[in-house]
PDB file of N, CA and C in Angstrom:
ATOM      1  N   THR A   3      34.730 -19.911 -50.708  1.00 53.00           N
ATOM      2  CA  THR A   3      34.959 -20.800 -49.565  1.00 53.00           C
ATOM      3  C   THR A   3      34.335 -20.242 -48.283  1.00 53.00           C
ATOM      4  N   ALA A   4      34.175 -18.937 -48.210  1.00 58.00           N
ATOM      5  CA  ALA A   4      33.559 -18.356 -47.006  1.00 58.00           C
ATOM      6  C   ALA A   4      32.126 -18.847 -46.841  1.00 58.00           C
ATOM      7  N   CYS A   5      31.401 -18.929 -47.960  1.00 64.00           N
ATOM      8  CA  CYS A   5      30.020 -19.419 -47.895  1.00 64.00           C
ATOM      9  C   CYS A   5      29.979 -20.871 -47.441  1.00 64.00           C
ATOM     10  N   GLN A   6      30.924 -21.678 -47.923  1.00 65.00           N
ATOM     11  CA  GLN A   6      30.976 -23.083 -47.512  1.00 65.00           C
ATOM     12  C   GLN A   6      31.230 -23.189 -46.016  1.00 65.00           C
ATOM     13  N   SER A   7      32.104 -22.318 -45.515  1.00 68.00           N
ATOM     14  CA  SER A   7      32.436 -22.322 -44.099  1.00 68.00           C
ATOM     15  C   SER A   7      31.208 -21.998 -43.249  1.00 68.00           C
ATOM     16  N   VAL A   8      30.452 -20.968 -43.651  1.00 63.00           N
ATOM     17  CA  VAL A   8      29.233 -20.597 -42.929  1.00 63.00           C
ATOM     18  C   VAL A   8      28.212 -21.721 -43.012  1.00 63.00           C
ATOM     19  N   SER A   9      28.042 -22.276 -44.202  1.00 70.00           N
ATOM     20  CA  SER A   9      27.087 -23.370 -44.398  1.00 70.00           C
ATOM     21  C   SER A   9      27.451 -24.575 -43.533  1.00 70.00           C
ATOM     22  N   LYS A  10      28.737 -24.883 -43.459  1.00 73.00           N
ATOM     23  CA  LYS A  10      29.194 -26.022 -42.643  1.00 73.00           C
ATOM     24  C   LYS A  10      28.878 -25.770 -41.166  1.00 73.00           C
ATOM     25  N   LYS A  11      29.112 -24.543 -40.694  1.00 73.00           N
ATOM     26  CA  LYS A  11      28.819 -24.222 -39.289  1.00 73.00           C
ATOM     27  C   LYS A  11      27.331 -24.325 -38.998  1.00 73.00           C
ATOM     28  N   ILE A  12      26.506 -23.858 -39.928  1.00 72.00           N
ATOM     29  CA  ILE A  12      25.051 -23.959 -39.745  1.00 72.00           C
ATOM     30  C   ILE A  12      24.633 -25.419 -39.686  1.00 72.00           C
ATOM     31  N   ASP A  13      25.180 -26.240 -40.593  1.00 76.00           N
ATOM     32  CA  ASP A  13      24.869 -27.677 -40.596  1.00 76.00           C
ATOM     33  C   ASP A  13      25.275 -28.324 -39.278  1.00 76.00           C
ATOM     34  N   GLU A  14      26.446 -27.958 -38.765  1.00 82.00           N
ATOM     35  CA  GLU A  14      26.922 -28.526 -37.499  1.00 82.00           C
ATOM     36  C   GLU A  14      25.994 -28.138 -36.349  1.00 82.00           C
ATOM     37  N   LYS A  15      25.591 -26.856 -36.307  1.00 80.00           N
ATOM     38  CA  LYS A  15      24.690 -26.390 -35.243  1.00 80.00           C
ATOM     39  C   LYS A  15      23.322 -27.065 -35.350  1.00 80.00           C
ATOM     40  N   THR A  16      22.847 -27.263 -36.577  1.00 82.00           N
ATOM     41  CA  THR A  16      21.562 -27.932 -36.788  1.00 82.00           C
ATOM     42  C   THR A  16      21.627 -29.369 -36.294  1.00 82.00           C
ATOM     43  N   MET A  17      22.711 -30.052 -36.615  1.00 86.00           N
ATOM     44  CA  MET A  17      22.874 -31.437 -36.147  1.00 86.00           C
ATOM     45  C   MET A  17      22.945 -31.491 -34.627  1.00 86.00           C
ATOM     46  N   GLN A  18      23.651 -30.538 -34.043  1.00 88.00           N
ATOM     47  CA  GLN A  18      23.766 -30.474 -32.578  1.00 88.00           C
ATOM     48  C   GLN A  18      22.393 -30.237 -31.948  1.00 88.00           C
ATOM     49  N   GLU A  19      21.607 -29.341 -32.535  1.00 87.00           N
ATOM     50  CA  GLU A  19      20.257 -29.041 -32.049  1.00 87.00           C
ATOM     51  C   GLU A  19      19.373 -30.290 -32.120  1.00 87.00           C
ATOM     52  N   GLU A  20      19.408 -30.990 -33.252  1.00 90.00           N
ATOM     53  CA  GLU A  20      18.584 -32.198 -33.403  1.00 90.00           C
ATOM     54  C   GLU A  20      19.003 -33.281 -32.423  1.00 90.00           C
ATOM     55  N   LYS A  21      20.288 -33.421 -32.214  1.00 91.00           N
ATOM     56  CA  LYS A  21      20.786 -34.416 -31.257  1.00 91.00           C
ATOM     57  C   LYS A  21      20.274 -34.091 -29.852  1.00 91.00           C
ATOM     58  N   GLU A  22      20.324 -32.810 -29.498  1.00 91.00           N
ATOM     59  CA  GLU A  22      19.862 -32.367 -28.181  1.00 91.00           C
ATOM     60  C   GLU A  22      18.359 -32.603 -28.009  1.00 91.00           C
ATOM     61  N   LEU A  23      17.574 -32.224 -29.028  1.00 93.00           N
ATOM     62  CA  LEU A  23      16.119 -32.371 -28.916  1.00 93.00           C
ATOM     63  C   LEU A  23      15.680 -33.828 -28.974  1.00 93.00           C
ATOM     64  N   SER A  24      16.427 -34.672 -29.669  1.00 93.00           N
ATOM     65  CA  SER A  24      16.042 -36.086 -29.768  1.00 93.00           C
ATOM     66  C   SER A  24      16.122 -36.780 -28.407  1.00 93.00           C
ATOM     67  N   LYS A  25      16.865 -36.207 -27.471  1.00 95.00           N
ATOM     68  CA  LYS A  25      16.931 -36.773 -26.114  1.00 95.00           C
ATOM     69  C   LYS A  25      15.576 -36.710 -25.413  1.00 95.00           C
ATOM     70  N   TRP A  26      14.691 -35.828 -25.905  1.00 95.00           N
ATOM     71  CA  TRP A  26      13.372 -35.671 -25.284  1.00 95.00           C
ATOM     72  C   TRP A  26      12.375 -36.726 -25.743  1.00 95.00           C
ATOM     73  N   LEU A  27      12.684 -37.446 -26.814  1.00 97.00           N
ATOM     74  CA  LEU A  27      11.735 -38.456 -27.307  1.00 97.00           C
ATOM     75  C   LEU A  27      11.459 -39.488 -26.223  1.00 97.00           C
ATOM     76  N   ASN A  28      10.187 -39.827 -26.060  1.00 97.00           N
ATOM     77  CA  ASN A  28       9.719 -40.808 -25.075  1.00 97.00           C
ATOM     78  C   ASN A  28       9.935 -40.370 -23.625  1.00 97.00           C
ATOM     79  N   LYS A  29      10.098 -39.068 -23.415  1.00 97.00           N
ATOM     80  CA  LYS A  29      10.191 -38.534 -22.058  1.00 97.00           C
ATOM     81  C   LYS A  29       8.847 -37.890 -21.698  1.00 97.00           C
ATOM     82  N   PRO A  30       8.517 -37.830 -20.412  1.00 98.00           N
ATOM     83  CA  PRO A  30       7.234 -37.225 -20.009  1.00 98.00           C
ATOM     84  C   PRO A  30       7.202 -35.714 -20.237  1.00 98.00           C
ATOM     85  N   GLU A  31       6.030 -35.245 -20.540  1.00 97.00           N
ATOM     86  CA  GLU A  31       5.785 -33.811 -20.736  1.00 97.00           C
ATOM     87  C   GLU A  31       6.228 -33.017 -19.509  1.00 97.00           C
ATOM     88  N   SER A  32       6.041 -33.564 -18.324  1.00 97.00           N
ATOM     89  CA  SER A  32       6.385 -32.855 -17.084  1.00 97.00           C
ATOM     90  C   SER A  32       7.881 -32.532 -17.034  1.00 97.00           C
ATOM     91  N   GLU A  33       8.732 -33.428 -17.507  1.00 97.00           N
ATOM     92  CA  GLU A  33      10.179 -33.173 -17.514  1.00 97.00           C
ATOM     93  C   GLU A  33      10.518 -32.068 -18.509  1.00 97.00           C
ATOM     94  N   LEU A  34       9.833 -32.069 -19.647  1.00 96.00           N
ATOM     95  CA  LEU A  34      10.039 -31.030 -20.659  1.00 96.00           C
ATOM     96  C   LEU A  34       9.733 -29.654 -20.070  1.00 96.00           C
ATOM     97  N   LYS A  35       8.626 -29.567 -19.340  1.00 96.00           N
ATOM     98  CA  LYS A  35       8.223 -28.293 -18.737  1.00 96.00           C
ATOM     99  C   LYS A  35       9.185 -27.840 -17.645  1.00 96.00           C
ATOM    100  N   ILE A  36       9.811 -28.784 -16.954  1.00 96.00           N
ATOM    101  CA  ILE A  36      10.798 -28.416 -15.927  1.00 96.00           C
ATOM    102  C   ILE A  36      11.965 -27.679 -16.576  1.00 96.00           C
ATOM    103  N   VAL A  37      12.404 -28.143 -17.738  1.00 95.00           N
ATOM    104  CA  VAL A  37      13.552 -27.539 -18.407  1.00 95.00           C
ATOM    105  C   VAL A  37      13.167 -26.311 -19.230  1.00 95.00           C
ATOM    106  N   TYR A  38      12.086 -26.412 -20.015  1.00 94.00           N
ATOM    107  CA  TYR A  38      11.708 -25.330 -20.926  1.00 94.00           C
ATOM    108  C   TYR A  38      10.654 -24.382 -20.350  1.00 94.00           C
ATOM    109  N   GLY A  39       9.997 -24.779 -19.285  1.00 96.00           N
ATOM    110  CA  GLY A  39       8.933 -23.953 -18.719  1.00 96.00           C
ATOM    111  C   GLY A  39       7.623 -24.158 -19.468  1.00 96.00           C
ATOM    112  N   GLN A  40       6.669 -23.284 -19.204  1.00 97.00           N
ATOM    113  CA  GLN A  40       5.373 -23.366 -19.900  1.00 97.00           C
ATOM    114  C   GLN A  40       5.582 -23.002 -21.364  1.00 97.00           C
ATOM    115  N   PRO A  41       4.925 -23.716 -22.280  1.00 97.00           N
ATOM    116  CA  PRO A  41       5.082 -23.376 -23.701  1.00 97.00           C
ATOM    117  C   PRO A  41       4.492 -22.006 -24.017  1.00 97.00           C
ATOM    118  N   ASP A  42       5.051 -21.361 -25.036  1.00 97.00           N
ATOM    119  CA  ASP A  42       4.526 -20.065 -25.481  1.00 97.00           C
ATOM    120  C   ASP A  42       3.174 -20.236 -26.160  1.00 97.00           C
ATOM    121  N   LYS A  43       2.968 -21.414 -26.767  1.00 97.00           N
ATOM    122  CA  LYS A  43       1.719 -21.687 -27.465  1.00 97.00           C
ATOM    123  C   LYS A  43       1.485 -23.196 -27.453  1.00 97.00           C
ATOM    124  N   ILE A  44       0.213 -23.596 -27.439  1.00 97.00           N
ATOM    125  CA  ILE A  44      -0.144 -25.014 -27.529  1.00 97.00           C
ATOM    126  C   ILE A  44      -1.100 -25.176 -28.704  1.00 97.00           C
ATOM    127  N   GLU A  45      -0.772 -26.090 -29.617  1.00 97.00           N
ATOM    128  CA  GLU A  45      -1.659 -26.414 -30.748  1.00 97.00           C
ATOM    129  C   GLU A  45      -2.276 -27.777 -30.485  1.00 97.00           C
ATOM    130  N   PHE A  46      -3.585 -27.861 -30.621  1.00 97.00           N
ATOM    131  CA  PHE A  46      -4.258 -29.145 -30.466  1.00 97.00           C
ATOM    132  C   PHE A  46      -4.468 -29.751 -31.846  1.00 97.00           C
ATOM    133  N   LEU A  47      -4.035 -30.985 -32.015  1.00 95.00           N
ATOM    134  CA  LEU A  47      -4.077 -31.650 -33.312  1.00 95.00           C
ATOM    135  C   LEU A  47      -5.271 -32.594 -33.401  1.00 95.00           C
ATOM    136  N   GLU A  48      -5.670 -32.903 -34.612  1.00 95.00           N
ATOM    137  CA  GLU A  48      -6.811 -33.817 -34.816  1.00 95.00           C
ATOM    138  C   GLU A  48      -6.522 -35.219 -34.290  1.00 95.00           C
ATOM    139  N   THR A  49      -5.255 -35.564 -34.162  1.00 93.00           N
ATOM    140  CA  THR A  49      -4.866 -36.903 -33.703  1.00 93.00           C
ATOM    141  C   THR A  49      -4.978 -37.059 -32.189  1.00 93.00           C
ATOM    142  N   ARG A  50      -5.493 -36.010 -31.508  1.00 95.00           N
ATOM    143  CA  ARG A  50      -5.566 -35.928 -30.049  1.00 95.00           C
ATOM    144  C   ARG A  50      -4.213 -35.617 -29.428  1.00 95.00           C
ATOM    145  N   ASN A  51      -3.179 -35.496 -30.263  1.00 97.00           N
ATOM    146  CA  ASN A  51      -1.882 -35.042 -29.764  1.00 97.00           C
ATOM    147  C   ASN A  51      -1.907 -33.524 -29.706  1.00 97.00           C
ATOM    148  N   ARG A  52      -0.890 -32.962 -29.110  1.00 97.00           N
ATOM    149  CA  ARG A  52      -0.775 -31.506 -29.073  1.00 97.00           C
ATOM    150  C   ARG A  52       0.691 -31.117 -29.254  1.00 97.00           C
ATOM    151  N   ASN A  53       0.902 -29.935 -29.805  1.00 97.00           N
ATOM    152  CA  ASN A  53       2.249 -29.390 -29.971  1.00 97.00           C
ATOM    153  C   ASN A  53       2.491 -28.329 -28.915  1.00 97.00           C
ATOM    154  N   TYR A  54       3.592 -28.456 -28.215  1.00 98.00           N
ATOM    155  CA  TYR A  54       4.047 -27.403 -27.325  1.00 98.00           C
ATOM    156  C   TYR A  54       5.065 -26.591 -28.120  1.00 98.00           C
ATOM    157  N   ILE A  55       4.830 -25.298 -28.224  1.00 97.00           N
ATOM    158  CA  ILE A  55       5.681 -24.439 -29.037  1.00 97.00           C
ATOM    159  C   ILE A  55       6.420 -23.459 -28.135  1.00 97.00           C
ATOM    160  N   TYR A  56       7.733 -23.471 -28.276  1.00 97.00           N
ATOM    161  CA  TYR A  56       8.598 -22.566 -27.524  1.00 97.00           C
ATOM    162  C   TYR A  56       9.293 -21.639 -28.511  1.00 97.00           C
ATOM    163  N   VAL A  57       9.205 -20.339 -28.247  1.00 96.00           N
ATOM    164  CA  VAL A  57       9.786 -19.341 -29.150  1.00 96.00           C
ATOM    165  C   VAL A  57      10.819 -18.521 -28.375  1.00 96.00           C
ATOM    166  N   SER A  58      11.974 -18.329 -29.001  1.00 92.00           N
ATOM    167  CA  SER A  58      12.994 -17.459 -28.415  1.00 92.00           C
ATOM    168  C   SER A  58      13.657 -16.674 -29.540  1.00 92.00           C
ATOM    169  N   LYS A  59      14.464 -15.692 -29.171  1.00 89.00           N
ATOM    170  CA  LYS A  59      15.165 -14.875 -30.173  1.00 89.00           C
ATOM    171  C   LYS A  59      16.640 -14.829 -29.840  1.00 89.00           C
ATOM    172  N   LYS A  60      17.456 -14.969 -30.892  1.00 82.00           N
ATOM    173  CA  LYS A  60      18.899 -14.844 -30.748  1.00 82.00           C
ATOM    174  C   LYS A  60      19.403 -14.094 -31.965  1.00 82.00           C
ATOM    175  N   TYR A  61      20.172 -13.055 -31.761  1.00 83.00           N
ATOM    176  CA  TYR A  61      20.648 -12.213 -32.870  1.00 83.00           C
ATOM    177  C   TYR A  61      19.491 -11.717 -33.727  1.00 83.00           C
ATOM    178  N   ASN A  62      18.383 -11.423 -33.079  1.00 87.00           N
ATOM    179  CA  ASN A  62      17.171 -10.931 -33.765  1.00 87.00           C
ATOM    180  C   ASN A  62      16.563 -11.967 -34.725  1.00 87.00           C
ATOM    181  N   ILE A  63      16.911 -13.241 -34.546  1.00 86.00           N
ATOM    182  CA  ILE A  63      16.347 -14.328 -35.359  1.00 86.00           C
ATOM    183  C   ILE A  63      15.428 -15.144 -34.454  1.00 86.00           C
ATOM    184  N   LYS A  64      14.196 -15.348 -34.910  1.00 92.00           N
ATOM    185  CA  LYS A  64      13.205 -16.075 -34.114  1.00 92.00           C
ATOM    186  C   LYS A  64      13.435 -17.584 -34.229  1.00 92.00           C
ATOM    187  N   CYS A  65      13.660 -18.200 -33.095  1.00 91.00           N
ATOM    188  CA  CYS A  65      13.846 -19.654 -33.008  1.00 91.00           C
ATOM    189  C   CYS A  65      12.536 -20.263 -32.513  1.00 91.00           C
ATOM    190  N   GLU A  66      12.087 -21.320 -33.178  1.00 95.00           N
ATOM    191  CA  GLU A  66      10.843 -21.979 -32.772  1.00 95.00           C
ATOM    192  C   GLU A  66      11.085 -23.474 -32.630  1.00 95.00           C
ATOM    193  N   ARG A  67      10.800 -23.974 -31.439  1.00 95.00           N
ATOM    194  CA  ARG A  67      10.902 -25.419 -31.181  1.00 95.00           C
ATOM    195  C   ARG A  67       9.504 -25.944 -30.896  1.00 95.00           C
ATOM    196  N   LYS A  68       9.137 -27.034 -31.577  1.00 97.00           N
ATOM    197  CA  LYS A  68       7.837 -27.677 -31.340  1.00 97.00           C
ATOM    198  C   LYS A  68       8.084 -29.089 -30.840  1.00 97.00           C
ATOM    199  N   PHE A  69       7.387 -29.443 -29.791  1.00 97.00           N
ATOM    200  CA  PHE A  69       7.423 -30.810 -29.272  1.00 97.00           C
ATOM    201  C   PHE A  69       6.019 -31.381 -29.374  1.00 97.00           C
ATOM    202  N   GLU A  70       5.885 -32.557 -29.991  1.00 98.00           N
ATOM    203  CA  GLU A  70       4.579 -33.202 -30.084  1.00 98.00           C
ATOM    204  C   GLU A  70       4.384 -34.108 -28.877  1.00 98.00           C
ATOM    205  N   ILE A  71       3.261 -33.914 -28.200  1.00 98.00           N
ATOM    206  CA  ILE A  71       2.937 -34.658 -26.980  1.00 98.00           C
ATOM    207  C   ILE A  71       1.709 -35.523 -27.264  1.00 98.00           C
ATOM    208  N   ASN A  72       1.782 -36.806 -26.929  1.00 98.00           N
ATOM    209  CA  ASN A  72       0.635 -37.693 -27.177  1.00 98.00           C
ATOM    210  C   ASN A  72      -0.329 -37.675 -25.988  1.00 98.00           C
ATOM    211  N   PRO A  73      -1.488 -38.346 -26.100  1.00 97.00           N
ATOM    212  CA  PRO A  73      -2.466 -38.333 -24.998  1.00 97.00           C
ATOM    213  C   PRO A  73      -1.933 -38.929 -23.682  1.00 97.00           C
ATOM    214  N   ASN A  74      -0.853 -39.709 -23.764  1.00 97.00           N
ATOM    215  CA  ASN A  74      -0.241 -40.263 -22.548  1.00 97.00           C
ATOM    216  C   ASN A  74       0.779 -39.309 -21.947  1.00 97.00           C
ATOM    217  N   ASN A  75       0.794 -38.057 -22.449  1.00 97.00           N
ATOM    218  CA  ASN A  75       1.704 -37.015 -21.954  1.00 97.00           C
ATOM    219  C   ASN A  75       3.180 -37.346 -22.155  1.00 97.00           C
ATOM    220  N   MET A  76       3.485 -38.004 -23.276  1.00 98.00           N
ATOM    221  CA  MET A  76       4.862 -38.334 -23.627  1.00 98.00           C
ATOM    222  C   MET A  76       5.266 -37.575 -24.886  1.00 98.00           C
ATOM    223  N   VAL A  77       6.529 -37.156 -24.946  1.00 98.00           N
ATOM    224  CA  VAL A  77       7.055 -36.481 -26.131  1.00 98.00           C
ATOM    225  C   VAL A  77       7.291 -37.537 -27.214  1.00 98.00           C
ATOM    226  N   ILE A  78       6.667 -37.340 -28.387  1.00 97.00           N
ATOM    227  CA  ILE A  78       6.814 -38.329 -29.457  1.00 97.00           C
ATOM    228  C   ILE A  78       7.441 -37.744 -30.723  1.00 97.00           C
ATOM    229  N   GLY A  79       7.678 -36.431 -30.731  1.00 96.00           N
ATOM    230  CA  GLY A  79       8.299 -35.830 -31.910  1.00 96.00           C
ATOM    231  C   GLY A  79       8.695 -34.396 -31.617  1.00 96.00           C
ATOM    232  N   PHE A  80       9.496 -33.844 -32.527  1.00 96.00           N
ATOM    233  CA  PHE A  80       9.926 -32.458 -32.367  1.00 96.00           C
ATOM    234  C   PHE A  80      10.307 -31.874 -33.729  1.00 96.00           C
ATOM    235  N   THR A  81      10.279 -30.562 -33.807  1.00 94.00           N
ATOM    236  CA  THR A  81      10.849 -29.837 -34.938  1.00 94.00           C
ATOM    237  C   THR A  81      11.528 -28.587 -34.376  1.00 94.00           C
ATOM    238  N   SER A  82      12.460 -28.092 -35.142  1.00 92.00           N
ATOM    239  CA  SER A  82      13.206 -26.921 -34.718  1.00 92.00           C
ATOM    240  C   SER A  82      13.459 -26.056 -35.940  1.00 92.00           C
ATOM    241  N   LYS A  83      13.219 -24.755 -35.808  1.00 91.00           N
ATOM    242  CA  LYS A  83      13.412 -23.863 -36.951  1.00 91.00           C
ATOM    243  C   LYS A  83      14.206 -22.643 -36.495  1.00 91.00           C
ATOM    244  N   ASN A  84      15.309 -22.377 -37.195  1.00 88.00           N
ATOM    245  CA  ASN A  84      16.167 -21.210 -36.942  1.00 88.00           C
ATOM    246  C   ASN A  84      16.785 -21.207 -35.549  1.00 88.00           C
ATOM    247  N   CYS A  85      17.031 -22.385 -34.976  1.00 83.00           N
ATOM    248  CA  CYS A  85      17.643 -22.461 -33.640  1.00 83.00           C
ATOM    249  C   CYS A  85      19.090 -22.902 -33.778  1.00 83.00           C
ATOM    250  N   PHE A  86      19.968 -22.133 -33.173  1.00 72.00           N
ATOM    251  CA  PHE A  86      21.391 -22.488 -33.221  1.00 72.00           C
ATOM    252  C   PHE A  86      22.101 -21.990 -31.986  1.00 72.00           C
TER     253      PHE A  86
END
C-alpha cells in the first residue's frame, strides 16, 4: 500500500502541474517570459514554431518544462517532465 500511496501522490502532482501549465495555452509569449523569465534553451522546429525550455532542479531531480510557441508568439502547447 505504501507504493500505491506514493503513486497516487505523484499522479495528483502531475495533474496539478498539467492544470497549471494548461492556463498558458493561447497566451502571449511575452506573458510567459514575465513569469518564467528567459528560457534556458530554445528549439526551432520545422513547423516554424519554437520550444521554450525551462529547466529547474528539486530534490536533485531535473524538471523540464517545454512550451511550444507559434509564429504569432502564442503558446500552443506544453510538456512537463519530472516536475512536481
